[in-house]
Amino acid sequence: VIYPNPTSDLTKVSYHLNHAEPVSLELIDILGKQITLINQGVQTEGDFSIDLSKEKLKLKSGVYFIKLNVGKASVTHKLIITE
């Protein structure tokens, strides 16, 4: 779950693991360029979240993609950054 989306500042990416898995998150711009990679390492079973800050990542307004990689699976969501 990505909340809030659209956002003008801070976005939280929340997820649940049923068992221990390696987790990473990629932030990708509209052209497919990787902006950042956050490697969480192997996480145990449970609920987790990753905060993304527009200011800290120096993001401009626009459309981005968040790719959450869990083990060998991945899911991608669109993120809209506003002024």
XYZ file of N, CA and C in Angstrom:
249
model
N 0.849 -1.180 0.000
C 0.000 0.000 0.000
C 0.892 1.240 0.000
N 0.573 2.195 -0.845
C 1.297 3.459 -0.915
C 0.338 4.559 -0.473
N 0.738 5.307 0.564
C -0.147 6.338 1.089
C 0.664 7.520 1.591
N 0.287 8.752 1.357
C -0.735 9.150 0.386
C -0.189 9.117 -1.041
N -1.090 9.035 -1.969
C -0.725 9.026 -3.383
C -1.902 9.597 -4.169
N -1.762 10.775 -4.745
C -0.582 11.619 -4.917
C -0.110 12.209 -3.585
N 1.143 12.665 -3.582
C 1.734 13.266 -2.394
C 2.531 14.502 -2.772
N 2.684 15.394 -1.799
C 3.515 16.573 -2.021
C 4.769 16.527 -1.148
N 4.885 15.494 -0.283
C 6.050 15.423 0.587
C 6.438 13.985 0.907
N 5.855 13.425 1.952
C 6.246 12.115 2.458
C 5.247 11.041 2.038
N 5.745 9.923 1.554
C 4.920 8.772 1.187
C 5.394 7.561 1.963
N 4.437 6.758 2.411
C 4.748 5.544 3.148
C 4.371 4.340 2.292
N 5.311 3.410 2.118
C 5.074 2.157 1.412
C 4.978 1.072 2.475
N 3.792 0.491 2.638
C 3.569 -0.535 3.656
C 3.380 -1.890 2.998
N 3.876 -2.938 3.660
C 3.752 -4.292 3.123
C 3.799 -5.319 4.244
N 3.316 -6.514 3.947
C 3.273 -7.615 4.911
C 4.025 -8.816 4.337
N 4.820 -9.458 5.170
C 5.529 -10.674 4.779
C 4.973 -11.855 5.555
N 4.693 -12.946 4.842
C 4.205 -14.169 5.493
C 5.337 -15.013 6.052
N 6.542 -14.800 5.532
C 7.735 -15.490 6.027
C 8.964 -14.658 5.661
N 10.104 -15.009 6.207
C 11.328 -14.240 5.980
C 11.682 -14.213 4.488
N 11.973 -13.013 3.995
C 12.316 -12.818 2.580
C 13.260 -11.621 2.464
N 14.144 -11.627 1.451
C 14.903 -10.408 1.164
C 13.978 -9.383 0.510
N 14.118 -8.126 0.922
C 13.238 -7.058 0.444
C 14.079 -5.885 -0.046
N 13.685 -5.336 -1.205
C 14.283 -4.091 -1.680
C 13.200 -3.268 -2.369
N 13.432 -1.967 -2.427
C 12.494 -1.064 -3.065
C 13.266 -0.206 -4.052
N 12.740 -0.102 -5.267
C 13.336 0.752 -6.298
C 12.375 1.887 -6.605
N 12.914 3.094 -6.703
C 12.143 4.236 -7.166
C 12.645 4.563 -8.560
N 11.727 4.568 -9.533
C 12.080 4.690 -10.950
C 11.324 5.880 -11.540
N 12.010 6.687 -12.355
C 11.322 7.821 -12.969
C 10.553 7.371 -14.213
N 9.837 8.297 -14.813
C 8.958 7.995 -15.951
C 9.733 7.477 -17.167
N 11.035 7.798 -17.243
C 11.865 7.332 -18.351
C 12.517 5.972 -18.082
N 12.267 5.411 -16.894
C 12.819 4.105 -16.558
C 14.148 4.158 -15.835
N 14.610 5.360 -15.490
C 15.881 5.512 -14.773
C 15.666 5.281 -13.276
N 16.508 4.447 -12.695
C 16.422 4.190 -11.260
C 16.916 5.418 -10.489
N 16.063 5.944 -9.623
C 16.390 7.107 -8.800
C 17.095 6.663 -7.523
N 16.571 5.625 -6.909
C 17.177 5.101 -5.685
C 16.834 3.626 -5.521
N 17.691 2.939 -4.785
C 17.467 1.540 -4.418
C 17.638 1.455 -2.918
N 16.606 0.983 -2.241
C 16.653 0.813 -0.793
C 16.635 -0.681 -0.517
N 17.751 -1.193 -0.026
C 17.870 -2.616 0.268
C 17.589 -2.823 1.744
N 16.510 -3.535 2.050
C 16.116 -3.776 3.434
C 16.745 -5.055 3.994
N 17.426 -5.826 3.145
C 17.985 -7.100 3.597
C 16.888 -8.128 3.811
N 17.186 -9.190 4.524
C 16.185 -10.228 4.812
C 15.360 -9.761 6.006
N 14.049 -9.701 5.815
C 13.143 -9.306 6.885
C 12.306 -10.498 7.305
N 11.970 -10.543 8.585
C 11.179 -11.644 9.130
C 9.701 -11.453 8.807
N 8.891 -12.412 9.206
C 7.440 -12.327 9.028
C 6.896 -11.112 9.778
N 5.931 -10.409 9.154
C 5.295 -9.281 9.831
C 4.977 -8.135 8.908
N 4.592 -7.013 9.533
C 4.225 -5.796 8.809
C 5.392 -4.807 8.845
N 5.650 -4.165 7.705
C 6.775 -3.240 7.580
C 6.354 -2.034 6.764
N 7.157 -0.970 6.842
C 6.919 0.192 5.993
C 8.245 0.887 5.704
N 8.263 1.588 4.572
C 9.411 2.382 4.147
C 8.887 3.770 3.832
N 9.515 4.794 4.412
C 9.132 6.179 4.149
C 9.987 6.747 3.024
N 9.341 7.423 2.091
C 10.026 8.101 0.992
C 9.744 9.588 1.106
N 10.788 10.400 1.185
C 10.653 11.842 1.322
C 11.008 12.538 0.013
N 10.090 13.361 -0.486
C 10.334 14.138 -1.707
C 11.576 15.002 -1.541
N 11.704 15.645 -0.394
C 12.836 16.544 -0.145
C 14.150 15.765 -0.041
N 14.150 14.696 0.734
C 15.376 13.916 0.939
C 15.878 13.299 -0.366
N 14.945 12.825 -1.206
C 15.319 12.196 -2.475
C 15.454 13.222 -3.602
N 15.178 14.490 -3.288
C 15.275 15.585 -4.268
C 14.419 15.315 -5.512
N 13.156 14.935 -5.259
C 12.243 14.605 -6.353
C 11.500 15.843 -6.839
N 11.353 15.933 -8.141
C 10.550 16.985 -8.754
C 9.131 16.455 -8.929
N 8.204 17.352 -9.163
C 6.828 16.933 -9.438
C 6.812 16.049 -10.673
N 5.977 15.020 -10.656
C 5.868 14.141 -11.806
C 5.421 12.744 -11.411
N 5.541 11.837 -12.357
C 5.124 10.449 -12.169
C 6.366 9.581 -11.975
N 6.308 8.731 -10.965
C 7.384 7.792 -10.662
C 6.770 6.415 -10.476
N 7.620 5.413 -10.431
C 7.163 4.056 -10.162
C 7.934 3.506 -8.975
N 7.206 2.838 -8.089
C 7.805 2.176 -6.939
C 7.728 0.681 -7.209
N 8.889 0.041 -7.232
C 8.960 -1.399 -7.458
C 9.427 -2.052 -6.163
N 8.557 -2.842 -5.557
C 8.876 -3.554 -4.329
C 9.245 -4.985 -4.698
N 10.473 -5.352 -4.375
C 10.978 -6.696 -4.665
C 11.006 -7.505 -3.372
N 10.300 -8.637 -3.377
C 10.247 -9.517 -2.208
C 10.610 -10.913 -2.681
N 11.767 -11.391 -2.248
C 12.243 -12.677 -2.747
C 12.395 -12.601 -4.255
N 11.772 -13.536 -4.975
C 11.848 -13.543 -6.440
C 10.665 -12.830 -7.096
N 9.744 -12.318 -6.289
C 8.555 -11.636 -6.806
C 8.736 -10.124 -6.709
N 7.984 -9.405 -7.536
C 7.997 -7.947 -7.448
C 6.625 -7.402 -7.834
N 6.345 -6.210 -7.327
C 5.110 -5.519 -7.658
C 5.469 -4.051 -7.886
N 4.849 -3.428 -8.888
C 5.147 -2.051 -9.232
C 3.871 -1.206 -9.132
N 3.999 -0.029 -8.502
C 2.886 0.903 -8.370
C 3.325 2.278 -8.852
N 2.377 3.027 -9.393
C 2.641 4.394 -9.826
C 2.545 5.330 -8.618
N 3.466 6.289 -8.551
C 3.477 7.316 -7.511
C 3.462 8.688 -8.193
N 2.560 9.551 -7.758
C 2.473 10.895 -8.310
C 2.953 11.885 -7.263
N 3.961 12.691 -7.637
C 4.504 13.721 -6.766
C 3.990 15.068 -7.265
N 3.406 15.854 -6.343
C 2.890 17.175 -6.683
C 3.700 18.250 -5.963
N 3.458 19.500 -6.330
C 4.165 20.631 -5.684
C 3.760 20.785 -4.261
